[in-house]
Amino acid sequence: MNFILSDVQHGVMTLTLNRPERLNSFNDEMHRQLAEVLTQAERDDSIRCLLITGAGRAFCAGQDLNDRNVDPTGAAPNLGASVENFYNPLVKRLAKLPKPVIAAVNGVAAGAGATLALGCDMVIAARSANFIMSFSKLGLVPDCGGTWYLPRLAGRARAMGLALMGDKLSAQQALDWGMIWQVVDDESLNDTARQLATHFASQPTFGLGLVKQALYASETNTLNEQLDLERDYQRLAGRSEDYREGVSAFLTKRPPVFKGK
Amino acid sequence: MNELLSSQKQRVLTLTLNRPEARNALNNALLEQLAQALEKAQHDDSVGAVVITGNARFFAAGADLKEMASRDMPATLNDPRPQLWARIERFPKPLLAAVNGYALGAGCELAMLCDIVLAGDNASFGLPEITLGIMPGAGGTQRLIRSVGKALAYRMVLTGEAISATQAQQAGLVAEVTPAALTLEYSQKLAARIAQHAPLALQAAKMALRQAHEISLTQGLQQERQLFTLLAATEDRQEGIAAFLEKRPAAFKGR
């Protein structure tokens, strides 16, 4: 069974979470398939942008609770294991991937589905989509990077409200709070996201990768450390083929042709 | 194929471990070449400092296990390896390690033997000997605990688990973490800055620093003062202070 559909076109790898009858919620097998496809995205230089979306009406409903039946008389489940084995490596790999990652949130994103989407570099949501930090309603903690991303995206006050109450957050509200990049009408989500992804796939990928790493590093660096990092990354970027191409195209007034190197 | 590449730019000699097919494993032959190269550099006045490096994925991923497997107890007792390590350690000039990728086992021990370690952000340091039913045999248990402290040293040696470049920097094993593509360049720059100082002062300062882990503080302070006094007899000391007072660059002669 293919729980993850992947398709590479024009430098864009589209990953579709594909368990529509379960609102694309994660089980272990789906995690394994996702991990495998991510390896391809990491190794293949011709892939210059990653686009993640969901099949059917949901983006992702987080962890499939059918896998988490708790026998009231049995031993307590070890939820830390799936966080350690699946969610944490996933979040780390997406953050480390030196190419833009876009989430096209086509419908409800709940639990780890919501925090997964919010951890992507660019989030475009359909107007009807919702983000639900449902963890607290089950007595759990936002995982898949939730407690790290939420305060950084929404500020502490809103992060607290979202995470403690676990209520539905509309796509529009998420946009108004600066948590996501764009909201579009449902029917144009696919086209808008694809257009953005195709644009990224023609851009100086090496430089974009450095931009992304620098922004992540800024979350823990002091100003001085970050200035050093900017010096280092600019040194590397200045040696890239794409920078040379960009300058030469600018001076000769022609459109640049970037190779991503 | 040459397993140790050597190149010199101005006063900085760079030695590159080059056994990519063996993940730069440090067999006796390679250690011998390293020892010889350093002994040659010791007597070469044009060399002010040395940088040891590997490739983008491996600094050195350990000793050569095939070589080790064939040695029984008596052979291990008379292994020439400790002498090779001792020859490398005797190198009296500043020795830097530019570490990208894995520095494991003997590779980690080699990095720790160096005076200054710069690491790429992809580097990892570990002593996995315990997972092979052995233990570090070239300073791993001694130098590690002196630089990173008890908690981390015991954990690394007893689990065999590696630490990242950032962790290694926080713990004091690594002086600086740089983007991997810049590690060698920055190490050479640092080596060049060091190598412009007076050679005898560098040698004396290195000797004094080495003593810090060998002898008591009182003895160490005495030795430091003796070395300090020794430098008062050098021409370079006069030149260094004169140049500072006259606001001009110093021209050191190594005397």
Coordinates of C-alpha atoms in Angstrom, one line a residue:
Chain A
M1 CA 0.0 0.0 0.0
N2 CA 1.4 3.4 -1.0
F3 CA 0.8 5.7 2.0
I4 CA 3.1 8.3 0.4
L5 CA 2.8 9.2 -3.2
S6 CA 5.8 10.9 -4.7
D7 CA 6.3 12.5 -8.1
V8 CA 9.1 14.5 -9.5
Q9 CA 8.5 17.1 -12.2
H10 CA 10.5 20.1 -13.3
G11 CA 12.8 19.9 -10.2
V12 CA 9.9 19.7 -7.8
M13 CA 9.2 16.6 -5.7
T14 CA 5.6 16.4 -4.6
L15 CA 4.9 14.3 -1.6
T16 CA 1.2 13.4 -1.1
L17 CA 0.2 11.9 2.3
N18 CA -2.1 9.2 1.1
R19 CA -4.4 7.6 3.6
P20 CA -7.4 9.6 2.7
E21 CA -9.9 7.3 4.5
R22 CA -8.0 8.0 7.7
L23 CA -7.5 11.7 7.0
N24 CA -3.9 10.9 6.1
S25 CA -3.0 10.2 9.7
F26 CA 0.4 8.6 10.4
N27 CA 1.0 5.0 11.2
D28 CA 4.4 3.4 11.4
E29 CA 4.4 2.1 7.8
M30 CA 3.5 5.6 6.5
H31 CA 6.5 7.0 8.5
R32 CA 8.8 4.4 6.9
Q33 CA 7.7 5.2 3.4
L34 CA 8.0 8.9 4.0
A35 CA 11.5 8.4 5.4
E36 CA 12.5 6.5 2.3
V37 CA 11.2 9.2 -0.1
L38 CA 13.0 11.9 1.9
T39 CA 16.3 10.1 1.4
Q40 CA 15.7 10.5 -2.3
A41 CA 14.9 14.2 -1.9
E42 CA 18.1 14.6 0.1
R43 CA 20.4 12.8 -2.4
D44 CA 19.0 13.9 -5.7
D45 CA 20.4 17.2 -6.8
S46 CA 17.9 17.6 -9.6
I47 CA 15.2 17.9 -6.9
R48 CA 15.3 21.6 -6.0
C49 CA 12.0 22.0 -4.0
L50 CA 9.8 19.8 -1.9
L51 CA 6.0 20.2 -1.9
I52 CA 4.0 18.3 0.7
T53 CA 0.2 18.0 0.5
G54 CA -2.6 15.6 1.5
A55 CA -4.8 13.3 -0.5
G56 CA -8.6 13.8 -0.2
R57 CA -10.2 16.4 2.1
A58 CA -7.6 16.5 4.9
F59 CA -3.9 17.5 5.0
C60 CA -3.0 15.2 7.9
A61 CA -4.8 14.3 11.1
G62 CA -1.6 13.6 13.0
Q63 CA -1.0 10.2 14.6
D64 CA -3.5 7.5 13.8
L65 CA -5.1 6.8 17.2
N66 CA -6.2 3.4 16.1
D67 CA -2.6 2.4 16.5
R68 CA -2.7 3.8 20.0
N69 CA -5.5 1.8 21.6
V70 CA -4.7 1.9 25.3
D71 CA -5.8 -1.1 27.2
P72 CA -7.0 0.3 30.5
T73 CA -5.7 -2.7 32.3
G74 CA -2.4 -3.0 30.4
A75 CA 0.9 -1.2 30.7
A76 CA 1.0 2.5 29.7
P77 CA 2.1 3.0 26.1
N78 CA 5.5 4.4 25.2
L79 CA 4.6 7.3 23.0
G80 CA 8.2 8.6 23.3
A81 CA 9.3 5.8 21.1
S82 CA 7.3 6.9 18.0
V83 CA 8.4 10.5 18.6
E84 CA 12.0 9.4 18.9
N85 CA 11.9 7.0 16.0
F86 CA 9.7 8.8 13.5
Y87 CA 8.6 12.3 14.3
N88 CA 11.9 13.8 15.5
P89 CA 14.0 12.5 12.6
L90 CA 11.3 13.8 10.2
V91 CA 11.3 17.3 11.6
K92 CA 15.1 17.4 11.7
R93 CA 15.5 16.2 8.2
L94 CA 13.0 18.7 6.8
A95 CA 14.8 21.5 8.7
K96 CA 18.2 20.4 7.5
L97 CA 17.1 19.8 3.8
P98 CA 19.0 22.5 1.9
K99 CA 16.1 23.2 -0.4
P100 CA 12.7 24.9 0.2
V101 CA 10.0 22.8 1.6
I102 CA 6.4 24.0 0.9
A103 CA 3.3 22.7 2.7
A104 CA 0.1 23.0 0.7
V105 CA -2.5 22.5 3.4
N106 CA -5.5 21.4 1.6
G107 CA -7.7 20.6 4.5
V108 CA -7.7 19.9 8.2
A109 CA -4.2 19.7 9.8
A110 CA -4.5 18.3 13.3
G111 CA -2.0 17.2 16.0
A112 CA 1.3 16.3 14.4
G113 CA -0.3 17.1 11.1
A114 CA -0.6 20.7 12.1
T115 CA 2.8 21.0 13.6
L116 CA 4.4 19.2 10.6
A117 CA 2.8 21.7 8.3
L118 CA 3.8 24.7 10.4
G119 CA 7.4 23.5 10.4
C120 CA 7.7 23.7 6.6
D121 CA 9.5 26.6 5.1
M122 CA 6.5 28.0 3.3
V123 CA 2.9 27.2 4.2
I124 CA 0.1 27.9 1.8
A125 CA -3.4 26.9 3.1
A126 CA -6.7 26.5 1.5
R127 CA -9.3 28.9 2.8
S128 CA -11.3 26.0 4.3
A129 CA -8.3 24.5 6.1
N130 CA -7.9 24.5 9.9
F131 CA -5.0 23.9 12.2
I132 CA -5.8 22.1 15.4
M133 CA -3.3 21.6 18.2
S134 CA -5.4 18.8 19.5
F135 CA -2.7 17.2 21.7
S136 CA -3.8 18.9 25.0
K137 CA -7.3 17.6 24.7
L138 CA -5.9 14.1 25.0
G139 CA -3.5 15.0 27.8
L140 CA -0.6 15.1 25.4
V141 CA 2.1 17.6 24.4
P142 CA 2.4 19.1 20.9
D143 CA 5.1 17.1 19.2
C144 CA 6.6 17.0 15.7
G145 CA 8.3 20.3 16.6
G146 CA 5.1 22.0 17.9
T147 CA 6.4 23.5 21.1
W148 CA 9.4 24.9 19.3
Y149 CA 7.7 26.2 16.2
L150 CA 4.5 27.6 17.8
P151 CA 6.0 30.3 20.0
R152 CA 8.4 31.3 17.2
L153 CA 5.6 31.6 14.7
A154 CA 2.8 33.0 16.8
G155 CA 4.5 34.5 19.8
R156 CA 4.3 33.0 23.3
A157 CA 0.8 34.3 24.2
R158 CA -0.8 32.9 21.2
A159 CA 1.3 29.7 21.3
M160 CA 0.1 29.1 24.9
G161 CA -3.5 29.7 23.9
L162 CA -3.3 27.4 20.9
A163 CA -1.5 24.6 22.7
L164 CA -3.3 24.7 26.0
M165 CA -6.8 25.1 24.5
G166 CA -6.4 22.8 21.5
D167 CA -9.1 24.7 19.6
K168 CA -9.5 25.0 15.8
L169 CA -7.4 27.8 14.2
S170 CA -8.7 28.9 10.8
A171 CA -6.4 29.4 7.9
Q172 CA -7.3 33.1 7.8
Q173 CA -6.5 33.5 11.5
A174 CA -3.2 31.7 11.0
L175 CA -2.4 34.1 8.2
D176 CA -3.4 37.2 10.2
W177 CA -1.1 36.1 13.0
G178 CA 1.8 35.7 10.6
M179 CA 2.0 31.9 11.1
I180 CA 1.7 31.0 7.5
W181 CA 2.6 32.5 4.2
Q182 CA -0.6 32.6 2.2
V183 CA -4.3 31.6 2.1
V184 CA -6.0 30.9 -1.2
D185 CA -9.4 29.7 -2.4
D186 CA -9.6 26.0 -2.1
E187 CA -9.8 25.4 -5.9
S188 CA -6.6 27.4 -6.6
L189 CA -4.5 25.9 -3.8
N190 CA -3.0 23.2 -6.1
D191 CA -2.0 25.7 -8.8
T192 CA -0.7 28.3 -6.5
A193 CA 1.5 25.9 -4.5
R194 CA 2.7 24.2 -7.7
Q195 CA 3.6 27.6 -9.2
L196 CA 5.6 28.6 -6.2
A197 CA 7.4 25.2 -6.1
T198 CA 8.2 25.4 -9.8
H199 CA 9.6 28.9 -9.3
F200 CA 11.8 27.7 -6.4
A201 CA 13.1 24.9 -8.6
S202 CA 14.5 27.4 -11.1
Q203 CA 16.2 29.5 -8.4
P204 CA 19.7 29.4 -6.9
T205 CA 19.1 26.4 -4.7
F206 CA 22.5 26.4 -3.0
G207 CA 22.0 30.0 -1.9
L208 CA 18.4 29.3 -0.8
G209 CA 19.7 26.3 1.2
L210 CA 22.1 28.6 3.0
V211 CA 19.4 31.2 3.6
K212 CA 17.3 28.5 5.3
Q213 CA 20.2 27.2 7.4
A214 CA 21.1 30.7 8.5
L215 CA 17.5 31.5 9.6
Y216 CA 17.4 28.2 11.6
A217 CA 20.8 29.0 13.2
S218 CA 19.6 32.4 14.2
E219 CA 17.1 30.8 16.6
T220 CA 19.9 29.9 18.9
N221 CA 22.8 32.1 18.0
T222 CA 23.8 35.4 19.5
L223 CA 24.1 38.4 17.2
N224 CA 27.9 38.0 17.1
E225 CA 27.7 34.3 16.3
Q226 CA 25.1 35.0 13.6
L227 CA 27.3 37.7 12.0
D228 CA 30.1 35.3 11.8
L229 CA 27.8 32.7 10.2
E230 CA 26.6 35.3 7.7
R231 CA 30.3 36.0 6.8
D232 CA 30.9 32.2 6.3
Y233 CA 27.8 31.6 4.3
Q234 CA 28.3 34.7 2.1
R235 CA 31.8 33.5 1.4
L236 CA 30.4 30.1 0.3
A237 CA 27.5 31.7 -1.7
G238 CA 29.9 34.1 -3.4
R239 CA 31.8 31.0 -4.7
S240 CA 28.7 29.4 -6.2
E241 CA 28.1 29.1 -9.9
D242 CA 24.7 30.6 -9.5
Y243 CA 26.0 33.8 -8.0
R244 CA 28.3 34.2 -11.0
E245 CA 25.4 33.5 -13.3
G246 CA 23.2 36.0 -11.4
V247 CA 25.7 38.8 -11.7
S248 CA 26.5 38.1 -15.3
A249 CA 22.8 38.0 -16.2
F250 CA 22.1 41.2 -14.4
L251 CA 25.0 43.0 -16.1
T252 CA 24.0 41.8 -19.6
K253 CA 20.3 42.4 -18.9
R254 CA 19.1 38.8 -19.6
P255 CA 17.2 36.4 -17.4
P256 CA 19.5 34.2 -15.3
V257 CA 19.7 30.4 -15.8
F258 CA 20.4 29.0 -12.3
K259 CA 21.7 25.4 -11.9
G260 CA 21.2 25.3 -8.1
K261 CA 25.0 25.0 -7.5
Chain B
M1 CA 49.1 5.9 -4.4
N2 CA 50.4 8.4 -1.8
E3 CA 48.5 7.9 1.4
L4 CA 49.7 11.1 3.0
L5 CA 49.6 14.2 0.8
S6 CA 51.7 17.1 1.7
S7 CA 51.5 20.7 0.5
Q8 CA 53.1 23.9 1.8
K9 CA 51.8 27.5 1.4
Q10 CA 54.1 30.1 2.9
R11 CA 54.9 28.9 6.5
V12 CA 51.9 26.5 6.8
L13 CA 52.4 22.8 5.9
T14 CA 49.2 20.9 5.3
L15 CA 49.2 17.1 5.6
T16 CA 46.2 15.3 4.1
L17 CA 45.3 11.8 5.2
N18 CA 44.5 10.1 1.9
R19 CA 43.2 6.6 2.1
P20 CA 39.6 7.3 1.0
E21 CA 38.9 3.6 0.3
A22 CA 39.7 2.8 3.9
R23 CA 37.9 5.8 5.4
N24 CA 41.4 7.2 6.2
A25 CA 41.9 4.4 8.7
L26 CA 45.2 5.0 10.5
N27 CA 47.3 1.9 9.9
N28 CA 50.9 1.7 11.0
A29 CA 52.2 2.6 7.6
L30 CA 50.2 5.8 7.5
L31 CA 51.2 6.7 11.1
E32 CA 54.8 6.1 10.1
Q33 CA 54.5 8.5 7.2
L34 CA 52.8 11.0 9.4
A35 CA 55.7 10.7 12.0
Q36 CA 58.3 11.1 9.2
A37 CA 56.6 14.1 7.7
L38 CA 56.4 15.8 11.1
E39 CA 60.0 15.0 11.9
K40 CA 61.0 16.5 8.5
A41 CA 58.9 19.6 9.2
Q42 CA 60.5 19.9 12.7
H43 CA 63.9 20.6 11.1
D44 CA 62.5 22.7 8.3
D45 CA 62.8 26.4 9.2
S46 CA 60.3 27.3 6.5
V47 CA 57.5 25.5 8.3
G48 CA 56.0 27.5 11.1
A49 CA 52.9 25.4 11.8
V50 CA 51.2 22.2 10.5
V51 CA 47.6 21.4 9.7
I52 CA 46.5 17.8 9.5
T53 CA 43.2 17.1 7.7
G54 CA 41.3 14.3 5.9
N55 CA 38.5 14.6 3.3
A56 CA 35.0 15.9 3.4
R57 CA 33.5 12.7 4.9
F58 CA 36.3 11.3 7.0
F59 CA 39.0 12.8 9.0
A60 CA 40.0 9.3 10.0
A61 CA 37.5 6.6 11.0
G62 CA 39.7 4.7 13.3
A63 CA 42.7 2.3 13.3
D64 CA 43.0 -0.4 10.6
L65 CA 41.0 -3.3 12.0
K66 CA 42.4 -5.8 9.7
E67 CA 45.9 -5.0 10.9
M68 CA 44.7 -5.1 14.5
A69 CA 42.8 -8.4 14.2
S70 CA 46.0 -10.3 13.2
R71 CA 47.8 -9.3 16.3
D72 CA 47.7 -11.6 19.3
M73 CA 48.7 -10.6 22.8
P74 CA 52.5 -10.9 22.4
A75 CA 52.4 -9.1 19.1
T76 CA 50.3 -6.3 20.6
L77 CA 52.8 -6.1 23.5
N78 CA 55.6 -5.4 21.0
D79 CA 53.5 -3.3 18.6
P80 CA 55.5 -0.4 17.2
R81 CA 52.4 1.7 17.4
P82 CA 52.9 3.4 20.7
Q83 CA 56.3 4.6 19.5
L84 CA 54.7 6.0 16.3
W85 CA 52.2 7.9 18.4
A86 CA 55.0 9.2 20.7
R87 CA 57.0 10.4 17.7
I88 CA 54.0 12.3 16.4
E89 CA 53.4 13.8 19.8
R90 CA 57.0 15.0 20.0
F91 CA 56.4 17.4 17.2
P92 CA 57.4 20.8 18.8
K93 CA 55.7 23.2 16.5
P94 CA 52.0 24.2 16.5
L95 CA 49.9 21.3 15.2
L96 CA 46.3 21.9 14.1
A97 CA 43.6 19.4 13.1
A98 CA 41.0 20.4 10.5
V99 CA 38.3 17.9 11.0
N100 CA 35.4 17.2 8.6
G101 CA 33.2 14.2 8.9
Y102 CA 34.1 11.3 11.2
A103 CA 37.0 11.4 13.6
L104 CA 36.5 8.1 15.3
G105 CA 38.8 5.9 17.4
A106 CA 42.4 6.5 16.4
G107 CA 41.1 9.4 14.3
C108 CA 39.6 11.1 17.4
E109 CA 42.8 10.3 19.3
L110 CA 44.9 11.9 16.5
A111 CA 42.7 15.0 16.6
M112 CA 43.0 15.2 20.4
L113 CA 46.8 14.9 20.1
C114 CA 46.8 18.1 18.0
D115 CA 47.1 21.5 19.7
I116 CA 44.0 23.1 18.2
V117 CA 41.0 21.4 16.5
L118 CA 38.7 23.2 14.1
A119 CA 35.7 21.2 13.1
G120 CA 33.2 21.3 10.2
D121 CA 29.6 21.5 11.2
N122 CA 29.3 17.9 9.8
A123 CA 32.0 16.5 12.0
S124 CA 31.6 13.9 14.7
F125 CA 34.0 12.7 17.4
G126 CA 33.8 9.4 19.1
L127 CA 35.7 6.5 20.6
P128 CA 33.8 3.4 19.5
E129 CA 36.5 0.9 20.5
I130 CA 34.3 -0.5 23.3
T131 CA 31.8 -1.8 20.7
L132 CA 34.6 -4.0 19.3
G133 CA 35.5 -5.5 22.6
I134 CA 38.6 -3.3 23.0
M135 CA 39.3 0.2 24.4
P136 CA 41.1 3.3 23.3
G137 CA 44.8 2.6 23.1
A138 CA 46.4 5.9 22.0
G139 CA 45.4 8.5 24.5
G140 CA 41.6 8.2 24.1
T141 CA 40.8 7.7 27.7
Q142 CA 43.5 10.2 28.9
R143 CA 43.2 13.2 26.6
L144 CA 39.5 13.1 26.3
I145 CA 38.8 13.3 30.0
R146 CA 41.3 16.1 30.4
S147 CA 39.5 18.2 27.7
V148 CA 35.8 17.4 28.2
G149 CA 35.6 16.4 31.8
K150 CA 34.4 13.2 33.6
A151 CA 30.7 13.1 32.6
L152 CA 31.1 13.2 28.9
A153 CA 34.3 11.3 28.7
Y154 CA 32.9 8.3 30.6
R155 CA 29.8 8.4 28.6
M156 CA 31.6 8.4 25.3
V157 CA 34.2 5.8 26.2
L158 CA 31.7 3.4 27.8
T159 CA 28.9 3.7 25.2
G160 CA 31.1 4.2 22.2
E161 CA 28.7 6.9 21.0
A162 CA 29.9 9.9 19.0
I163 CA 29.2 13.5 19.7
S164 CA 28.6 16.3 17.2
A165 CA 30.9 19.2 16.3
T166 CA 28.8 21.6 18.3
Q167 CA 28.8 19.3 21.4
A168 CA 32.5 18.9 21.0
Q169 CA 33.0 22.7 21.0
Q170 CA 30.8 23.2 24.0
A171 CA 32.8 20.5 25.9
G172 CA 36.1 22.0 25.0
L173 CA 37.4 19.4 22.5
V174 CA 37.1 21.8 19.5
A175 CA 38.1 25.4 19.3
E176 CA 35.8 26.5 16.5
V177 CA 33.0 25.0 14.4
T178 CA 32.8 26.2 10.8
P179 CA 30.8 25.3 7.7
A180 CA 32.4 22.1 6.4
A181 CA 33.4 23.7 3.2
L182 CA 35.5 26.2 5.0
T183 CA 37.2 24.1 7.7
L184 CA 40.5 23.6 6.0
E185 CA 40.7 27.1 4.7
Y186 CA 40.0 28.6 8.2
S187 CA 42.5 26.2 9.8
Q188 CA 45.2 27.2 7.4
K189 CA 44.4 30.9 8.0
L190 CA 44.7 30.3 11.8
A191 CA 47.9 28.3 11.3
A192 CA 49.3 31.1 9.2
R193 CA 48.5 33.7 11.9
I194 CA 50.2 31.5 14.5
A195 CA 53.2 30.8 12.2
Q196 CA 54.1 34.4 11.9
H197 CA 55.0 34.6 15.5
A198 CA 58.5 33.9 16.8
P199 CA 59.3 30.1 16.4
L200 CA 61.1 29.8 19.6
A201 CA 58.3 31.5 21.6
L202 CA 55.8 29.2 20.0
Q203 CA 57.9 26.2 20.9
A204 CA 58.3 27.3 24.5
A205 CA 54.7 28.2 24.9
K206 CA 53.6 24.8 23.5
M207 CA 56.0 23.1 25.8
A208 CA 54.6 25.0 28.8
L209 CA 51.0 24.2 27.8
R210 CA 51.9 20.5 27.4
Q211 CA 53.3 20.5 31.0
A212 CA 50.0 21.6 32.4
H213 CA 48.6 18.0 32.2
E214 CA 51.8 16.4 33.4
I215 CA 52.9 18.1 36.6
S216 CA 51.5 20.0 39.5
L217 CA 50.6 23.7 39.3
T218 CA 53.6 24.8 41.4
Q219 CA 56.0 22.8 39.2
G220 CA 54.1 24.1 36.2
L221 CA 54.5 27.7 37.2
Q222 CA 58.2 27.1 37.8
Q223 CA 58.7 25.5 34.4
E224 CA 56.7 28.3 32.8
R225 CA 59.0 30.9 34.4
Q226 CA 62.1 29.0 33.3
L227 CA 60.9 28.9 29.7
F228 CA 59.9 32.5 29.9
T229 CA 63.4 33.3 31.1
L230 CA 64.9 31.3 28.3
L231 CA 63.1 33.4 25.8
A232 CA 64.8 36.5 27.3
A233 CA 68.0 35.3 25.7
T234 CA 66.5 35.3 22.2
E235 CA 67.0 37.9 19.4
D236 CA 63.3 37.5 18.5
R237 CA 62.2 38.7 21.9
Q238 CA 64.1 42.0 21.4
E239 CA 62.7 42.3 17.9
G240 CA 59.2 41.5 19.0
I241 CA 59.1 44.2 21.7
A242 CA 61.0 46.7 19.6
A243 CA 58.6 46.2 16.7
F244 CA 55.6 46.7 19.0
L245 CA 57.1 49.9 20.5
E246 CA 58.0 51.2 17.1
K247 CA 54.6 50.3 15.7
R248 CA 56.0 48.2 12.8
P249 CA 55.6 44.5 12.0
A250 CA 58.2 42.2 13.6
A251 CA 60.7 40.3 11.5
F252 CA 61.5 37.1 13.4
K253 CA 64.5 35.0 12.7
G254 CA 64.0 32.0 14.9
R255 CA 67.0 32.9 17.1

